[in-house]
Coordinates of C-alpha atoms in Angstrom, one line a residue:
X1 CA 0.0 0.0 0.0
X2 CA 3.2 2.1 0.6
X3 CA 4.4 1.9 -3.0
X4 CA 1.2 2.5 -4.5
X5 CA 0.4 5.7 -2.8
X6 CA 4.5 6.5 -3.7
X7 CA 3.4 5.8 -7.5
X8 CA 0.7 7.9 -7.0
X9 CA 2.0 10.4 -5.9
X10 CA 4.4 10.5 -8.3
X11 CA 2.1 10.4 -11.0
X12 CA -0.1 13.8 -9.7
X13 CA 3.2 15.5 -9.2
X14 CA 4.2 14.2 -12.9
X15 CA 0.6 15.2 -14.4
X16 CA 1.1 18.7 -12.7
X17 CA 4.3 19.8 -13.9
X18 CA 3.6 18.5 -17.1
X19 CA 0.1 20.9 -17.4
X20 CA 2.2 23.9 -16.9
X21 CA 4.6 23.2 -19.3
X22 CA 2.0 22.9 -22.4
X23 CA 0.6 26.1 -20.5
X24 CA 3.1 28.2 -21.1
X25 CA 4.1 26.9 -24.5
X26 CA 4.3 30.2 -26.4
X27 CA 2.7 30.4 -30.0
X28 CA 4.5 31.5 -32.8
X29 CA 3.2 34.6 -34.5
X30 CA 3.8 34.6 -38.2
X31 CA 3.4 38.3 -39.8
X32 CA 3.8 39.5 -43.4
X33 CA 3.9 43.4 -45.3
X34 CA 2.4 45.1 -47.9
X35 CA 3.6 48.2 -48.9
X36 CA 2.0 50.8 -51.1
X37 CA 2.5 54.2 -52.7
X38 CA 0.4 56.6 -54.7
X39 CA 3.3 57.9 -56.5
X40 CA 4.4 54.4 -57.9
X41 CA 2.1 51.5 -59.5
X42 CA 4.6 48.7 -57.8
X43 CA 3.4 47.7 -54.4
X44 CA 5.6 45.4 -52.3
X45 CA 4.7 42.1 -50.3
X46 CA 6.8 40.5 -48.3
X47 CA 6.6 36.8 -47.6
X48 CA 4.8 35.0 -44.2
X49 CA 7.8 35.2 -41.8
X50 CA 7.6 34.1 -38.3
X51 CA 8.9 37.3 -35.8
X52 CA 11.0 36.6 -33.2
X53 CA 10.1 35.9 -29.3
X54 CA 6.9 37.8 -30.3
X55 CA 3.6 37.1 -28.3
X56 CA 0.5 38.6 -29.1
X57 CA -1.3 40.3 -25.9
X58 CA -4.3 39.7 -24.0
X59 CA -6.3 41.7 -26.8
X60 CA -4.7 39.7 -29.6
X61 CA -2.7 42.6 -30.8
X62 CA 1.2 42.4 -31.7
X63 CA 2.8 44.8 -29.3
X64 CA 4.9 47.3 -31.2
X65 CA 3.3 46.8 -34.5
X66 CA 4.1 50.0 -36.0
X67 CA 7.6 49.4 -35.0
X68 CA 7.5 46.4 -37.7
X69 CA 6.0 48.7 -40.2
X70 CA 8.6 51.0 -40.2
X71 CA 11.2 48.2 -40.8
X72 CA 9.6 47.5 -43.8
X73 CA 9.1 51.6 -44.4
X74 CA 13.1 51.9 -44.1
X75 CA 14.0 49.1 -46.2
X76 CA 12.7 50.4 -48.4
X77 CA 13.6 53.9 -48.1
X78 CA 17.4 53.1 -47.7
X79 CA 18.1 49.7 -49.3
X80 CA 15.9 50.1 -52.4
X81 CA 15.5 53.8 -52.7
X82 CA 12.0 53.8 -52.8
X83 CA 10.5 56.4 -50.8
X84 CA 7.2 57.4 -50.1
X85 CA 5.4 54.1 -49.3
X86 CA 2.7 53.6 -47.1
X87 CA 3.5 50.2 -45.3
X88 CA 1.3 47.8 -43.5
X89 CA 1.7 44.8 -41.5
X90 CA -0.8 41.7 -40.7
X91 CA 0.1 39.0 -38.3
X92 CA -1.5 36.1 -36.9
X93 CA -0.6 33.1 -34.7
X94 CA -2.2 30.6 -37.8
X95 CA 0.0 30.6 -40.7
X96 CA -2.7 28.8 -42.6
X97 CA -5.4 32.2 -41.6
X98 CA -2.5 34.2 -42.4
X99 CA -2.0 32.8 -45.8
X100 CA -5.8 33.3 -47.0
X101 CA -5.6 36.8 -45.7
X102 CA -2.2 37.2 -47.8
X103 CA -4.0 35.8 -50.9
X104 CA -6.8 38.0 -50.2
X105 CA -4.4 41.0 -50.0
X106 CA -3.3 40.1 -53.2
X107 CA -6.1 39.9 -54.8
X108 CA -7.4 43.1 -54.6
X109 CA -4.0 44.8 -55.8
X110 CA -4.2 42.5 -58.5
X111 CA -7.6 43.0 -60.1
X112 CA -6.9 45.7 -62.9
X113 CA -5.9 48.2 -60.7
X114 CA -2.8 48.5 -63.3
X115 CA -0.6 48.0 -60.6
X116 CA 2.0 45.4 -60.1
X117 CA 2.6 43.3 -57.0
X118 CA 6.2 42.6 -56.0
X119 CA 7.5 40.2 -53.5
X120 CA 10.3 40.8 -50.8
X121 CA 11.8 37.6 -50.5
X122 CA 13.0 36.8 -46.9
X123 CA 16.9 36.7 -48.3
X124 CA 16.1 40.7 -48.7
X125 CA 14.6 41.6 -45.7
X126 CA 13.2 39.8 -42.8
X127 CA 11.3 41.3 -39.6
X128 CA 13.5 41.6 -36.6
X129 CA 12.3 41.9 -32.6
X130 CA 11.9 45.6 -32.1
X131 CA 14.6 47.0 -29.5
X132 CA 12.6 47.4 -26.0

């Protein structure tokens, strides 16, 4: 009778520690940008790229969002000398949700608009965690 209550006790503690653990498992969020300017019929997208030790709050916003935006903003400002663009991002914690809202995104700046959709590849720029 010893051993079993032992075992079981064991086992509680195991199940315990274990719940916590999947608990805090954090999520990954997965975000992606679209740029746009009314000077310039080219409008940039950058791929579905997961950010860094990001969590989304208790409102399911991503903290510092703009802060992402103007990454995108001064990429390409400095590195490809295009100035002037309104950038956006979107992010989610479900790459597949994220993906039909990319396609969607897409869609519209492809319908006849004359405009021309351009991706930034993640070799060119990727989305870095925002200094605190």
């Amino acid at each position: 009778m010893k051993y079993i209550r032992i075992i079981f006790a064991v086992a509680l503690a195991f199940m315990f520690c274990s719940a916590f653990t999947l608990k805090n498992k954090e999520k990954q969020v997965y975000a992606f940008g679209v740029a746009a300017s009314f000077n310039d019929s080219v409008v940039y997208c950058t791929e579905i790229q997961v950010l860094d030790s990001a969590e989304l709050d208790k409102n399911g916003f991503l903290p510092k969002r703009e802060l992402y935006t103007y990454q995108l903003k001064n990429h390409l400002e400095y590195e490809m000398k295009k100035p002037d663009y309104t950038c956006m991002i979107y992010f989610s914690e479900s790459k597949s949700k994220l993906e039909k809202e990319a396609s969607k995104v897409k869609g519209k700046y492809k319908k006849g608009n004359g405009q021309v959709l351009q991706t930034v590849t993640s070799a060119d720029f990727t989305f870095k965690k925002p200094q605190d």
